[in-house]
Short mmCIF file of C-alpha atoms and ligand atoms in Angstrom, two decimals:
data_model
loop_
_atom_site.label_atom_id
_atom_site.label_comp_id
_atom_site.label_asym_id
_atom_site.label_seq_id
_atom_site.Cartn_x
_atom_site.Cartn_y
_atom_site.Cartn_z
CA MET Z 28 92.36 -22.21 -22.41
CA LYS Z 29 91.49 -25.25 -20.30
CA THR Z 30 94.29 -27.78 -20.33
CA GLN Z 31 93.10 -30.06 -17.57
CA ASN Z 32 94.85 -33.17 -18.88
CA LYS Z 33 98.39 -31.85 -18.48
CA ILE Z 34 97.95 -31.21 -14.74
CA PRO Z 35 99.56 -33.86 -12.51
CA SER Z 36 97.16 -35.47 -10.07
CA TRP Z 37 98.87 -34.11 -6.93
CA GLU Z 38 98.21 -30.57 -8.14
CA ILE Z 39 94.50 -31.24 -8.55
CA THR Z 40 94.51 -32.85 -5.11
CA SER Z 41 96.03 -29.80 -3.41
CA GLU Z 42 93.12 -27.66 -4.63
CA THR Z 43 90.48 -30.22 -3.64
CA VAL Z 44 92.04 -30.83 -0.24
CA TYR Z 45 92.16 -27.09 0.38
CA MET Z 46 88.52 -26.53 -0.57
CA ASN Z 47 87.39 -29.45 1.58
CA ARG Z 48 89.40 -28.11 4.51
CA ARG Z 49 87.82 -24.63 4.16
CA LYS Z 50 84.39 -26.26 4.01
CA PHE Z 51 85.17 -28.36 7.07
CA LEU Z 52 86.44 -25.36 9.03
CA ARG Z 53 83.36 -23.34 8.10
CA GLU Z 54 80.95 -26.11 9.05
CA ALA Z 55 82.84 -26.71 12.29
CA GLY Z 56 82.46 -23.01 13.06
CA LEU Z 57 86.19 -22.41 12.98
CA VAL Z 58 85.96 -19.69 10.34
CA THR Z 59 83.81 -16.75 11.39
CA ALA Z 60 81.83 -14.67 8.91
CA GLY Z 61 84.74 -12.26 8.52
CA GLY Z 62 87.11 -15.14 8.00
CA VAL Z 63 88.92 -14.38 11.26
CA ALA Z 64 90.89 -17.20 12.81
CA ALA Z 65 89.10 -18.83 15.70
CA MET Z 66 91.98 -21.12 16.62
CA ALA Z 67 95.73 -20.76 16.65
CA LEU Z 68 98.36 -23.24 15.58
CA PRO Z 69 102.06 -22.53 15.30
CA GLY Z 70 102.81 -21.49 11.74
CA GLN Z 71 105.35 -23.91 10.41
CA LEU Z 72 106.45 -25.68 7.29
CA MET Z 73 105.96 -29.40 7.42
CA ALA Z 74 108.63 -31.55 5.88
CA GLY Z 75 107.98 -33.59 2.78
CA ASP Z 76 105.07 -32.92 0.49
CA GLY Z 77 105.00 -29.14 0.84
CA GLU Z 78 101.81 -29.17 2.93
CA LEU Z 79 101.68 -26.09 5.19
CA LYS Z 80 100.17 -25.70 8.63
CA THR Z 81 97.87 -22.72 8.37
CA VAL Z 82 95.06 -20.91 10.14
CA PRO Z 83 92.28 -18.93 8.45
CA GLY Z 84 93.42 -15.32 8.25
CA PRO Z 85 91.49 -12.04 8.13
CA PHE Z 86 90.40 -10.02 5.05
CA SER Z 87 89.63 -12.98 2.78
CA THR Z 88 87.22 -12.29 -0.08
CA ASP Z 89 84.14 -14.48 -0.57
CA GLU Z 90 84.73 -14.65 -4.32
CA ALA Z 91 85.45 -18.13 -5.67
CA PRO Z 92 89.18 -18.82 -5.93
CA ASN Z 93 90.71 -19.58 -9.30
CA SER Z 94 91.84 -23.13 -9.89
CA TRP Z 95 95.33 -24.36 -9.05
CA GLU Z 96 95.78 -24.74 -12.79
CA ASP Z 97 94.93 -21.09 -13.56
CA ILE Z 98 97.12 -19.79 -10.73
CA THR Z 99 100.16 -21.88 -11.61
CA THR Z 100 100.12 -21.86 -15.42
CA TYR Z 101 99.13 -18.25 -16.27
CA ASN Z 102 101.99 -16.23 -14.80
CA ASN Z 103 104.13 -13.14 -15.13
CA PHE Z 104 107.71 -13.83 -14.05
CA TYR Z 105 109.99 -12.29 -16.68
CA GLU Z 106 113.08 -13.98 -15.22
CA PHE Z 107 111.66 -17.15 -16.75
CA GLY Z 108 110.34 -15.65 -20.00
CA THR Z 109 107.79 -13.05 -21.06
CA GLY Z 110 104.99 -15.45 -22.09
CA LYS Z 111 102.26 -16.41 -19.60
CA ASP Z 112 103.13 -20.02 -20.30
CA ASP Z 113 106.90 -19.62 -19.83
CA PRO Z 114 107.32 -19.47 -16.02
CA HIS Z 115 105.74 -22.83 -15.20
CA LYS Z 116 107.81 -24.52 -17.90
CA ASN Z 117 111.12 -22.74 -17.34
CA ALA Z 118 111.10 -22.52 -13.52
CA ARG Z 119 110.68 -26.24 -12.95
CA ASP Z 120 114.30 -26.80 -11.82
CA PHE Z 121 114.74 -23.48 -10.04
CA VAL Z 122 116.54 -24.19 -6.72
CA THR Z 123 114.96 -22.40 -3.75
CA ARG Z 124 116.64 -24.19 -0.80
CA PRO Z 125 118.79 -23.21 0.91
CA TRP Z 126 117.60 -19.61 0.52
CA SER Z 127 118.95 -16.56 2.27
CA VAL Z 128 117.33 -13.12 2.65
CA ARG Z 129 119.48 -10.06 3.30
CA ILE Z 130 117.99 -7.43 5.61
CA SER Z 131 119.75 -4.11 5.12
CA GLY Z 132 119.58 -0.34 5.57
CA GLU Z 133 117.87 1.72 8.27
CA CYS Z 134 117.32 -0.86 11.01
CA ASP Z 135 118.88 -2.25 14.21
CA LYS Z 136 119.32 -5.84 13.07
CA PRO Z 137 120.59 -6.02 9.49
CA GLY Z 138 122.06 -9.33 8.37
CA ASP Z 139 121.65 -12.42 6.26
CA TYR Z 140 118.81 -14.60 7.48
CA ASP Z 141 118.01 -18.11 6.37
CA PHE Z 142 114.53 -18.54 4.87
CA GLU Z 143 113.55 -20.93 7.66
CA ASP Z 144 114.51 -18.30 10.27
CA ILE Z 145 112.56 -15.65 8.37
CA ILE Z 146 109.31 -17.59 8.66
CA ALA Z 147 109.83 -19.59 11.89
CA PRO Z 148 108.19 -17.18 14.39
CA HIS Z 149 105.15 -16.49 12.20
CA THR Z 150 101.76 -18.15 12.06
CA LEU Z 151 100.90 -18.95 8.46
CA GLU Z 152 97.48 -17.68 7.45
CA ASP Z 153 95.15 -18.55 4.56
CA ARG Z 154 94.14 -15.30 2.90
CA VAL Z 155 92.06 -15.31 -0.26
CA TYR Z 156 92.82 -12.11 -2.15
CA ARG Z 157 91.81 -10.57 -5.45
CA HIS Z 158 94.89 -10.38 -7.70
CA ARG Z 159 94.72 -7.66 -10.41
CA CYS Z 160 97.30 -7.33 -13.17
CA VAL Z 161 97.79 -3.98 -14.92
CA GLU Z 162 97.10 -5.92 -18.15
CA ALA Z 163 93.40 -5.93 -17.14
CA TRP Z 164 93.01 -9.53 -16.06
CA SER Z 165 92.34 -10.72 -12.54
CA MET Z 166 92.24 -13.85 -10.43
CA VAL Z 167 91.27 -14.81 -6.90
CA VAL Z 168 94.13 -16.58 -5.14
CA PRO Z 169 94.16 -18.46 -1.81
CA TRP Z 170 97.59 -17.30 -0.63
CA VAL Z 171 99.40 -18.60 2.45
CA GLY Z 172 101.48 -16.03 4.27
CA PHE Z 173 101.87 -13.67 7.21
CA PRO Z 174 101.79 -9.89 7.61
CA LEU Z 175 104.92 -8.26 6.17
CA GLY Z 176 104.79 -5.72 9.02
CA ASP Z 177 105.25 -8.47 11.62
CA LEU Z 178 108.43 -9.54 9.84
CA LEU Z 179 109.78 -5.99 9.40
CA LYS Z 180 109.27 -5.11 13.08
CA ARG Z 181 111.64 -7.92 14.08
CA PHE Z 182 114.55 -6.02 12.52
CA GLY Z 183 113.91 -2.76 14.38
CA PRO Z 184 113.44 -0.21 11.58
CA ASN Z 185 114.60 3.26 12.71
CA SER Z 186 113.07 6.69 12.04
CA ASP Z 187 114.88 6.95 8.68
CA ALA Z 188 113.06 3.85 7.42
CA LYS Z 189 110.55 5.72 5.23
CA PHE Z 190 110.42 3.14 2.43
CA VAL Z 191 111.07 -0.57 1.97
CA ARG Z 192 112.88 -1.83 -1.11
CA PHE Z 193 112.72 -5.46 -2.29
CA LYS Z 194 115.01 -7.31 -4.64
CA THR Z 195 114.60 -10.59 -6.57
CA LEU Z 196 117.42 -13.09 -7.06
CA LYS Z 197 119.77 -12.38 -9.96
CA ASP Z 198 121.01 -15.66 -11.41
CA PRO Z 199 121.02 -15.84 -15.23
CA GLU Z 200 122.25 -19.46 -15.00
CA GLN Z 201 118.94 -20.45 -13.46
CA MET Z 202 116.80 -17.64 -14.82
CA PRO Z 203 116.99 -17.71 -18.62
CA GLY Z 204 114.94 -14.52 -18.97
CA GLN Z 205 117.77 -12.59 -17.29
CA ARG Z 206 120.07 -13.33 -20.23
CA ARG Z 207 118.21 -10.64 -22.17
CA PRO Z 208 117.73 -6.99 -21.09
CA VAL Z 209 113.92 -7.14 -21.07
CA LEU Z 210 113.97 -5.40 -17.68
CA GLN Z 211 116.80 -4.13 -15.51
CA TRP Z 212 118.00 -7.10 -13.42
CA PRO Z 213 117.61 -7.84 -10.60
CA TYR Z 214 113.91 -7.02 -10.45
CA VAL Z 215 113.22 -4.45 -7.70
CA GLU Z 216 110.10 -3.12 -6.00
CA GLY Z 217 109.24 -0.70 -3.22
CA LEU Z 218 106.56 0.34 -0.74
CA THR Z 219 106.21 3.24 1.66
CA ILE Z 220 106.75 2.12 5.24
CA ALA Z 221 103.02 2.74 5.94
CA GLU Z 222 102.05 0.46 3.04
CA ALA Z 223 104.55 -2.15 4.18
CA MET Z 224 103.15 -2.11 7.74
CA HIS Z 225 99.51 -2.32 6.63
CA PRO Z 226 97.88 -5.55 7.89
CA LEU Z 227 96.71 -6.48 4.36
CA THR Z 228 100.28 -6.59 3.04
CA LEU Z 229 101.42 -10.17 2.95
CA MET Z 230 104.71 -12.09 2.81
CA VAL Z 231 103.59 -15.08 0.83
CA VAL Z 232 105.10 -18.57 1.13
CA GLY Z 233 102.30 -20.70 -0.28
CA VAL Z 234 99.14 -21.10 -2.31
CA TYR Z 235 96.22 -23.49 -1.70
CA GLY Z 236 97.85 -24.69 1.53
CA LYS Z 237 101.03 -25.79 -0.27
CA THR Z 238 104.50 -24.26 -0.51
CA LEU Z 239 104.72 -21.66 -3.27
CA PRO Z 240 105.30 -23.11 -6.74
CA ASN Z 241 108.47 -21.74 -8.37
CA GLN Z 242 106.50 -19.90 -11.06
CA ASN Z 243 104.56 -18.02 -8.37
CA GLY Z 244 107.73 -16.71 -6.68
CA ALA Z 245 109.15 -19.43 -4.41
CA PRO Z 246 110.18 -19.41 -1.71
CA LEU Z 247 109.05 -15.92 -0.65
CA ARG Z 248 107.10 -13.20 -2.49
CA LEU Z 249 105.16 -10.06 -1.74
CA ILE Z 250 101.42 -9.50 -2.20
CA THR Z 251 99.94 -6.01 -1.82
CA PRO Z 252 96.32 -6.77 -2.73
CA TRP Z 253 95.17 -3.22 -3.46
CA LYS Z 254 97.98 -2.67 -5.99
CA TYR Z 255 98.68 -4.02 -9.46
CA GLY Z 256 100.22 -7.45 -9.67
CA PHE Z 257 103.62 -6.09 -10.64
CA LYS Z 258 104.14 -4.81 -7.07
CA GLY Z 259 104.07 -8.47 -5.95
CA ILE Z 260 107.80 -9.09 -6.33
CA LYS Z 261 108.81 -12.76 -6.43
CA SER Z 262 111.71 -14.85 -5.09
CA ILE Z 263 112.91 -12.11 -2.74
CA VAL Z 264 116.59 -12.10 -1.66
CA GLU Z 265 116.84 -8.65 -0.09
CA ILE Z 266 114.67 -6.30 1.95
CA GLU Z 267 116.14 -2.84 2.53
CA PHE Z 268 114.90 -0.03 4.77
CA THR Z 269 115.64 3.32 3.16
CA ASN Z 270 114.83 7.02 3.56
CA ARG Z 271 114.53 7.63 -0.22
CA GLN Z 272 111.72 6.50 -2.51
CA PRO Z 273 113.24 3.51 -4.31
CA GLY Z 274 113.14 3.02 -8.06
CA THR Z 275 111.06 0.03 -9.14
CA SER Z 276 111.61 -2.22 -12.15
CA TRP Z 277 108.53 -1.21 -14.16
CA GLU Z 278 108.87 2.48 -13.33
CA ILE Z 279 112.52 2.39 -14.44
CA ALA Z 280 111.56 0.54 -17.65
CA ASN Z 281 108.66 2.85 -18.55
CA PRO Z 282 107.93 5.76 -16.18
CA ARG Z 283 105.12 7.08 -18.38
CA GLU Z 284 103.14 3.87 -17.96
CA TYR Z 285 104.09 2.68 -14.48
CA GLY Z 286 104.40 4.75 -11.30
CA PHE Z 287 105.78 4.04 -7.85
CA TYR Z 288 102.36 3.74 -6.20
CA ALA Z 289 100.67 1.42 -8.73
CA ASN Z 290 97.36 1.53 -6.87
CA VAL Z 291 94.53 -0.04 -8.85
CA ASN Z 292 92.53 2.95 -10.15
CA PRO Z 293 89.72 2.24 -12.64
CA GLU Z 294 89.31 5.99 -13.23
CA VAL Z 295 92.78 6.46 -14.68
CA ASP Z 296 93.45 4.71 -17.98
CA HIS Z 297 96.75 3.08 -18.70
CA PRO Z 298 98.26 5.05 -21.65
CA ARG Z 299 97.51 2.10 -23.96
CA TRP Z 300 94.23 0.70 -22.60
CA SER Z 301 91.23 1.35 -20.37
CA GLN Z 302 91.41 0.37 -16.74
CA ALA Z 303 87.64 0.38 -16.15
CA ARG Z 304 87.06 -3.35 -16.59
CA GLU Z 305 88.90 -6.60 -16.10
CA ARG Z 306 88.77 -10.15 -17.41
CA ARG Z 307 88.56 -12.81 -14.70
CA ILE Z 308 90.89 -15.62 -15.71
CA GLY Z 309 88.98 -18.89 -16.03
CA ALA Z 310 85.61 -17.22 -16.44
CA GLY Z 311 85.39 -18.22 -20.11
CA ILE Z 312 86.12 -16.22 -23.23
CA PHE Z 313 82.49 -15.24 -23.86
CA ASP Z 314 81.91 -13.88 -20.36
CA GLU Z 315 81.61 -10.14 -20.08
CA LYS Z 316 84.43 -8.29 -18.40
CA GLN Z 317 83.65 -7.21 -14.86
CA PRO Z 318 84.12 -3.68 -13.52
CA THR Z 319 87.45 -2.95 -11.87
CA LEU Z 320 87.11 -1.73 -8.31
CA MET Z 321 89.01 1.17 -6.75
CA PHE Z 322 92.03 -0.19 -4.84
CA ASN Z 323 91.06 -3.60 -6.23
CA GLY Z 324 88.12 -3.70 -3.81
CA TYR Z 325 90.18 -2.90 -0.69
CA ALA Z 326 89.35 0.85 -0.53
CA GLU Z 327 87.72 0.55 2.87
CA GLU Z 328 90.96 -0.81 4.31
CA VAL Z 329 93.56 1.34 2.53
CA ALA Z 330 92.10 4.59 1.14
CA GLU Z 331 93.18 6.44 4.30
CA LEU Z 332 96.84 5.72 3.45
CA TYR Z 333 96.50 8.15 0.53
CA ALA Z 334 94.51 10.95 2.13
CA GLY Z 335 95.63 14.21 0.53
CA LEU Z 336 97.56 12.51 -2.27
CA ASP Z 337 96.50 13.22 -5.90
CA LEU Z 338 95.96 9.67 -7.16
CA ARG Z 339 96.12 10.79 -10.81
CA LYS Z 340 99.58 12.26 -10.39
CA ASN Z 341 100.73 9.55 -7.98
CA TYR Z 342 99.84 6.53 -10.13
N1 MTE J 406 110.65 -10.96 -9.87
C1 MTE J 406 109.49 -10.75 -10.51
N2 MTE J 406 108.38 -10.54 -9.81
C2 MTE J 406 107.19 -10.33 -10.44
C3 MTE J 406 107.14 -10.28 -11.86
C4 MTE J 406 108.34 -10.49 -12.58
O1 MTE J 406 108.37 -10.48 -13.83
N3 MTE J 406 109.49 -10.74 -11.88
N4 MTE J 406 105.93 -10.00 -12.48
C5 MTE J 406 104.91 -9.28 -11.69
C6 MTE J 406 103.61 -9.21 -12.36
S1 MTE J 406 103.48 -8.17 -13.68
C7 MTE J 406 102.51 -9.89 -11.89
S2 MTE J 406 100.96 -9.66 -12.58
C8 MTE J 406 102.63 -10.87 -10.77
C9 MTE J 406 102.06 -12.21 -11.20
O2 MTE J 406 102.03 -13.10 -10.11
P1 MTE J 406 101.52 -14.59 -10.33
O3 MTE J 406 102.25 -15.14 -11.52
O4 MTE J 406 101.79 -15.33 -9.06
O5 MTE J 406 100.04 -14.49 -10.63
O6 MTE J 406 103.97 -11.05 -10.36
C10 MTE J 406 104.77 -9.88 -10.29
N5 MTE J 406 106.06 -10.16 -9.69
MO1 MO J 407 101.16 -7.79 -14.01
#
């Protein structure tokens, strides 16, 4: 599992630098117990080495983050192959600048926006979230991003904006996995507008204080921490406001196994395996699996979104 020697030195450095910075901020009293930002800097990409200007964001877990190596070499990104090892090998030359995001549907300001304009007004936050795949493994990832809701509000969604639909780039030239019909391409995902506006829901542009590696969904991906990993659509090129519940890639591929909501629910087994426990990547093959938590441990924050909804039927 451990393949330390194939990791370039700058990658190891980004993890060490990040951990030292967190430690410094904590010792300097700049991160409060809840992880809430005690200072504000303009969120902005810095030119050159991919270093991001960030502030500590809310909601971060105290669990130890996975290594840069785990996060960037054990991936699901079917556009670059179905093996965990494929994305970091096959996405190396993926071109993510310039990058344009289309905003469409039920809003006042639809249009094509350059990636830099998408992120410019936002303060980039460090948020360490639990990341739970439906395949029963998990990681802890120090994401860099900003609340999706803050972005969506800029486009003036109207009263017909009941759902938000996301779309990944379709480019079989660059994405070899799209040359085979493993999934319907482009990859699509969706959230209810309430889920999209929830302060935990993050537009992610980085990890460990660096710009997002291609295999993790550069330049822009979604993270909805209380849902299964597959809701975290990568390399987003379109965000659409719609009044109808959108189809999503995994639901379209296999509706018996994957629903629209995809909330982590240890009490409901996946048709082919138990959901009660999970394997923490990097913990070692002999370590016991840990219990899976309802809503991936974020029940206190999000359970109210589903009041009155049968979570067995709405999986
Ligand atoms: N476009 C796209 N987004 C995707 C996927 C994919 O295959 N294509 N896989 C999903 C799944 S199943 C998971 S578990 C997460 C993995 O994110 P990570 O590789 O950054 O850990 O990405 C999700 N987003
Ligand atoms: Mo996943």
